[in-house]
PDB file of C-alpha atoms in Angstrom:
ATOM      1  CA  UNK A   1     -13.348 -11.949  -9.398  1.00  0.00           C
ATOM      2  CA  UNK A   2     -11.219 -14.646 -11.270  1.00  0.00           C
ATOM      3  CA  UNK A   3      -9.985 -17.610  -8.532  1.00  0.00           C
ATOM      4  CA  UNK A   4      -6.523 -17.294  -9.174  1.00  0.00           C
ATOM      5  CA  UNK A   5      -4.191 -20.122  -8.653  1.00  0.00           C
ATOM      6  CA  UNK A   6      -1.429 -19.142  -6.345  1.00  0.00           C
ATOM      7  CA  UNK A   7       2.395 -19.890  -5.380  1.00  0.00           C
ATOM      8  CA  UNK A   8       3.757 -18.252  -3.082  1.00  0.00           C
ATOM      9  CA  UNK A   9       7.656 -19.336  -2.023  1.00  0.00           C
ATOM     10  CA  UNK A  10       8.989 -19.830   1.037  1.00  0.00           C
ATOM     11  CA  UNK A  11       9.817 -16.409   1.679  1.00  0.00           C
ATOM     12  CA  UNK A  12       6.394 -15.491   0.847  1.00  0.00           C
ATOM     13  CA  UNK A  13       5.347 -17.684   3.827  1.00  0.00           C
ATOM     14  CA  UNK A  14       8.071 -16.552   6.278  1.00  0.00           C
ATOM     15  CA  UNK A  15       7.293 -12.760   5.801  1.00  0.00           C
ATOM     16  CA  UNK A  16       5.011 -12.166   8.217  1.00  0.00           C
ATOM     17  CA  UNK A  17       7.858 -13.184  10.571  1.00  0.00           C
ATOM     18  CA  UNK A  18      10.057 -11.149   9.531  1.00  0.00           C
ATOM     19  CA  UNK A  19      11.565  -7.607  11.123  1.00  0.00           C
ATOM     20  CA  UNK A  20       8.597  -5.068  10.373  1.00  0.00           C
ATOM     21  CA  UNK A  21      10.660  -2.035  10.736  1.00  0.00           C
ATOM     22  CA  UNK A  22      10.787  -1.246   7.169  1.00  0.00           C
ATOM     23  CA  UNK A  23       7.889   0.403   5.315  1.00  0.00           C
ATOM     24  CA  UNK A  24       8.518  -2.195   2.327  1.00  0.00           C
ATOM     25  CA  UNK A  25       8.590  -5.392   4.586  1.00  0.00           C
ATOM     26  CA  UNK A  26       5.359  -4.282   6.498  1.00  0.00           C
ATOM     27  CA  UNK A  27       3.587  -3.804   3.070  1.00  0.00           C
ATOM     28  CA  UNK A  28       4.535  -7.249   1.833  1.00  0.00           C
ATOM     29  CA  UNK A  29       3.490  -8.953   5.067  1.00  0.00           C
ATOM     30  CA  UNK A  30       0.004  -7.568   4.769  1.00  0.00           C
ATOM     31  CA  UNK A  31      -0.133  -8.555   1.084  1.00  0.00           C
ATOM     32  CA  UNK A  32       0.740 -12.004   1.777  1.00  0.00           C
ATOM     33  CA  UNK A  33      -1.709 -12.205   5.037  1.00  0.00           C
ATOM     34  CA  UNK A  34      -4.544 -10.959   2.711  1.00  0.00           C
ATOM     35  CA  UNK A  35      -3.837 -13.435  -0.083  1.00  0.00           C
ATOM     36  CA  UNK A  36      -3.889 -15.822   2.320  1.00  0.00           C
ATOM     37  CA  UNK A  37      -6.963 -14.619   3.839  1.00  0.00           C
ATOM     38  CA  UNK A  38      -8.734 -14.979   0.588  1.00  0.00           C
ATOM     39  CA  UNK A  39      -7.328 -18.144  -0.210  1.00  0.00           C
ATOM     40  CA  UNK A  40      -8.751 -19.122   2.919  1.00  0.00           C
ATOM     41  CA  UNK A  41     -12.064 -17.745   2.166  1.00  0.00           C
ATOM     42  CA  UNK A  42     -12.096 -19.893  -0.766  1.00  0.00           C
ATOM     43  CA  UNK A  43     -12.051 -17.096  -3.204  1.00  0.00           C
ATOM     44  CA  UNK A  44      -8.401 -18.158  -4.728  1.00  0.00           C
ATOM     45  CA  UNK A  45      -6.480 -21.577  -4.368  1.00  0.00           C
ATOM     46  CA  UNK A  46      -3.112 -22.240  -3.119  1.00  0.00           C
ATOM     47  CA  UNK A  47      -0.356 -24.733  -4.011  1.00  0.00           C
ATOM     48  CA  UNK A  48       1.703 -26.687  -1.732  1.00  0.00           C
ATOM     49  CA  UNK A  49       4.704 -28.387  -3.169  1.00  0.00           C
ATOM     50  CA  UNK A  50       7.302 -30.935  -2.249  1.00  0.00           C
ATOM     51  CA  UNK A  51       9.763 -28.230  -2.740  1.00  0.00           C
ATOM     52  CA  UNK A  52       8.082 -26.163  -0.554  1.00  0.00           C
ATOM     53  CA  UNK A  53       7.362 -28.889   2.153  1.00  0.00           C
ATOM     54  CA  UNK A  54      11.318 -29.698   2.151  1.00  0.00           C
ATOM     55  CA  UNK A  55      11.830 -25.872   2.744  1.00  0.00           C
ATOM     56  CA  UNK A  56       9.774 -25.605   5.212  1.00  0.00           C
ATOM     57  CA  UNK A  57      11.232 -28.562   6.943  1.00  0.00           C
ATOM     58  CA  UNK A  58      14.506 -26.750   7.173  1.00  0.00           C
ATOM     59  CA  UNK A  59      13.480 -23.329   8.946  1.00  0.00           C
ATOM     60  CA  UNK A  60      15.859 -24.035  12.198  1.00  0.00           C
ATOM     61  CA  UNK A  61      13.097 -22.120  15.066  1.00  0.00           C
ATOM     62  CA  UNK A  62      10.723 -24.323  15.914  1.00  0.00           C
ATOM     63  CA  UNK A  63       8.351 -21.419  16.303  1.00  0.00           C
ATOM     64  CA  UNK A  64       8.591 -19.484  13.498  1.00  0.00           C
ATOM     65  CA  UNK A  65       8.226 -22.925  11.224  1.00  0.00           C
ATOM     66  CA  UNK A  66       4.969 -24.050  13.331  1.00  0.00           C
ATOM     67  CA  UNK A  67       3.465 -20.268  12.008  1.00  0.00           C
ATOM     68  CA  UNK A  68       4.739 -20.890   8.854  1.00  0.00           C
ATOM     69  CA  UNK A  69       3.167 -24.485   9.066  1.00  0.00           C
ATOM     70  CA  UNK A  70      -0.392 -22.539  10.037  1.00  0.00           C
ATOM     71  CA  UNK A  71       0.113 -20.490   7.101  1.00  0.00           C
ATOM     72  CA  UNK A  72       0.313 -23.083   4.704  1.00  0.00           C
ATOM     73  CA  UNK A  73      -2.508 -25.213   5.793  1.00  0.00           C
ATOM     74  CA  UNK A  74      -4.515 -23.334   3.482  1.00  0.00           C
ATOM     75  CA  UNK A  75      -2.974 -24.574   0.903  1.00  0.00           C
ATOM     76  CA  UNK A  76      -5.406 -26.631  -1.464  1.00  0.00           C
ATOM     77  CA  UNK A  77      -2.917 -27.435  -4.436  1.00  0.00           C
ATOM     78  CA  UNK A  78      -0.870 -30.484  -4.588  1.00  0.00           C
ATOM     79  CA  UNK A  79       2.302 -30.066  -6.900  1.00  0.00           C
ATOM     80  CA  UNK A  80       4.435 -33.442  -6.571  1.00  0.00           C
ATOM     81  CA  UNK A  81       8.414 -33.155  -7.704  1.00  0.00           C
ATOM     82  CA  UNK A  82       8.728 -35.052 -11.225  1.00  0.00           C
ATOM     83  CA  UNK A  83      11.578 -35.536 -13.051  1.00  0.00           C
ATOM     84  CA  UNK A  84       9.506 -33.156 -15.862  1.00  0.00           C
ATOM     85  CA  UNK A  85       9.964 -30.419 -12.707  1.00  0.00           C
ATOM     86  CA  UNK A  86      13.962 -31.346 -12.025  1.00  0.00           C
ATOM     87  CA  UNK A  87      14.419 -31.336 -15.890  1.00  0.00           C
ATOM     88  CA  UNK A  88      12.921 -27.588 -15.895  1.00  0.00           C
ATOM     89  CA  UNK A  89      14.311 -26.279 -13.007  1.00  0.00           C
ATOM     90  CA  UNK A  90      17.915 -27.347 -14.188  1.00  0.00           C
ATOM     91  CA  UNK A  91      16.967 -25.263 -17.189  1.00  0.00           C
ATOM     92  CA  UNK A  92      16.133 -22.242 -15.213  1.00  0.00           C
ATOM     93  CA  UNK A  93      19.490 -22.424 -13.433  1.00  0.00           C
ATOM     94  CA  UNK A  94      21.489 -22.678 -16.590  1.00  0.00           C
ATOM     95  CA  UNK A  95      19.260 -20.390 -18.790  1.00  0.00           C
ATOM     96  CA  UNK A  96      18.349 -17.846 -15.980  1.00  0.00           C
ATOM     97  CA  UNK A  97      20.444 -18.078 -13.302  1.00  0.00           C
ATOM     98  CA  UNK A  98      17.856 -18.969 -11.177  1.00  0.00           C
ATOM     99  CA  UNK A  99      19.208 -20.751  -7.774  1.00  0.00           C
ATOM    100  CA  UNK A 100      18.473 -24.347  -6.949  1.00  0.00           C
ATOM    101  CA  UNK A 101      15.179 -23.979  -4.857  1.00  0.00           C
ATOM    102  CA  UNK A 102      13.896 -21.363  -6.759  1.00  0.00           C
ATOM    103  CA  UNK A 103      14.096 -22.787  -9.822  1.00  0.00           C
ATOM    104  CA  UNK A 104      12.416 -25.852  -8.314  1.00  0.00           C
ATOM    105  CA  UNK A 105       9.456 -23.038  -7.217  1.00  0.00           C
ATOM    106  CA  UNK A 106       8.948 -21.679 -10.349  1.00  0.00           C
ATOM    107  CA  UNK A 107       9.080 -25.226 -12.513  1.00  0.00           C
ATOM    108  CA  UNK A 108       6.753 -26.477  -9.708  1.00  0.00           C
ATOM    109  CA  UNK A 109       4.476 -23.731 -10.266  1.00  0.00           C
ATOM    110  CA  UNK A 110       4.914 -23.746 -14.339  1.00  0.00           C
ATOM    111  CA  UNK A 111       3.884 -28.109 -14.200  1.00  0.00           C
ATOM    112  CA  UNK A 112       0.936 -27.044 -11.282  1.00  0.00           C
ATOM    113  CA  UNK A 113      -0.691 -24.666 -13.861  1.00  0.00           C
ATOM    114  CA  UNK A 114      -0.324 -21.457 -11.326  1.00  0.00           C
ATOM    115  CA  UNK A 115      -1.477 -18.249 -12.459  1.00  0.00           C
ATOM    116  CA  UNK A 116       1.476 -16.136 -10.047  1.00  0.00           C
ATOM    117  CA  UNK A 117       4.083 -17.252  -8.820  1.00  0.00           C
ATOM    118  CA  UNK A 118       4.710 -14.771  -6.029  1.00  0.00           C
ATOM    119  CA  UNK A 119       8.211 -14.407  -3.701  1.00  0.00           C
ATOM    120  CA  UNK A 120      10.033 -11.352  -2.152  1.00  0.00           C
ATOM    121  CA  UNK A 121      13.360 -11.904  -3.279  1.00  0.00           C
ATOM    122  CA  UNK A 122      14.611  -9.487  -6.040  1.00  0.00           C
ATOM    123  CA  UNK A 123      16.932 -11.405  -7.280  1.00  0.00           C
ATOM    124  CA  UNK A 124      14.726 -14.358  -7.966  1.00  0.00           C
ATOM    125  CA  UNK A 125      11.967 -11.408  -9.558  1.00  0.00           C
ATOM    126  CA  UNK A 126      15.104 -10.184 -11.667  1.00  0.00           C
ATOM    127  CA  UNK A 127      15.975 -13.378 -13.001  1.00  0.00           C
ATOM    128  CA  UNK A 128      12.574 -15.328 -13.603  1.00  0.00           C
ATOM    129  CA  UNK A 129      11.918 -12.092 -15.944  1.00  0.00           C
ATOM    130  CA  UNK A 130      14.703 -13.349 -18.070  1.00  0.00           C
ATOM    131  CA  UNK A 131      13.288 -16.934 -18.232  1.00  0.00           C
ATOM    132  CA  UNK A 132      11.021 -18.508 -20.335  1.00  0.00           C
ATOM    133  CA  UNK A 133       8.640 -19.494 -17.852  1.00  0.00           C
ATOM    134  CA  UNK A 134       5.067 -19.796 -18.416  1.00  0.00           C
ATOM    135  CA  UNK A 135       3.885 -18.376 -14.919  1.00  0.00           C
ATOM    136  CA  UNK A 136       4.309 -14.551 -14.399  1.00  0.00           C
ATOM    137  CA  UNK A 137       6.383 -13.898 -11.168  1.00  0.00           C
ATOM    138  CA  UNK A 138       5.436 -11.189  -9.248  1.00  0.00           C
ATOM    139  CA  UNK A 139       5.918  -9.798  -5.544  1.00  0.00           C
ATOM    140  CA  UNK A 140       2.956  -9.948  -3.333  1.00  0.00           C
ATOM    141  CA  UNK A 141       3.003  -6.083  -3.118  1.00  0.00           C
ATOM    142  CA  UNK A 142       2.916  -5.392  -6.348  1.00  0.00           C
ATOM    143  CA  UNK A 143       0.478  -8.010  -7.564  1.00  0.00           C
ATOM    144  CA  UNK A 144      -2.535  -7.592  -4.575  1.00  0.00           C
ATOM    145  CA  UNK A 145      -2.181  -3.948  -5.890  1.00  0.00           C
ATOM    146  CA  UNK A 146      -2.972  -4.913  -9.407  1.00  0.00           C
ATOM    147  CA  UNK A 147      -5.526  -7.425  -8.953  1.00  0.00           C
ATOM    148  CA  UNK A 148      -7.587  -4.637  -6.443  1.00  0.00           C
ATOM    149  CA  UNK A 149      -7.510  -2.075  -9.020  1.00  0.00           C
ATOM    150  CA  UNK A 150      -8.386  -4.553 -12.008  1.00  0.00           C
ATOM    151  CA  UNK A 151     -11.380  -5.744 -10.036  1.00  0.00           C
TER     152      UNK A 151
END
């Protein structure tokens, strides 16, 4: 199996914290928990990011950004913010209309050489699609499915 290099966004991290009411939430939560599984297992690597750090930093329950903060201690992938990344992710706001943080996410992950860039928020799928970004953007749903059935 190929050791993918992995973003996941902030959402990606809080969605196992989430309400699991709904059939499409559940399934996401269990995606991300066995990505991060595996990247824990060594079998794929994980970035962390300043953009993701400052995120992070701003979840307002204590509790629910300690989890988060368990969560990403996996993460084996350093991704500083450059003025290269700013310079990008200005580009996907104007070109894409990607918003501010997620257009620092995807640059981040474009400069960090990730193979996925993965996030549950449609809008941000819908727009990176009309980007020129050099990372494919996927949700974690979708893309555990296709790497199982590849394998």
């Amino acid at each position: 199996m190929k050791k993918f290099k992995i973003y996941l966004d902030n959402c990606c991290f809080n969605r196992p914290f989430d309400n699991l009411s709904q059939d499409k939430v559940r399934f996401e939560c269990e995606a991300v928990l066995s990505i991060l599984k595996n990247c824990e297992d060594g079998i794929w690597d994980i970035f962390r990011s300043d953009v993701l750090d400052d995120e992070i930093d701003k979840i307002p329950n204590l509790v629910n950004k300690i989890k988060v903060l368990m969560l990403y201690s996996s993460a084996s992938i350093n991704v500083e913010i450059s003025d290269m990344i700013i310079r990008r992710a200005k580009e996907f706001q104007s070109t894409a209309n990607i918003k501010p943080f997620d257009a620092l996410h995807l640059a981040s992950a474009e400069q960090g050489g990730a193979d996925i860039l993965l996030t549950t928020d449609r809008k941000f799928l819908t727009n990176a699609a009309k980007s020129d970004a050099k990372v494919r953007v996927s949700n974690p749903a979708i893309w555990i499915t296709e790497v199982m059935y590849n394998d």
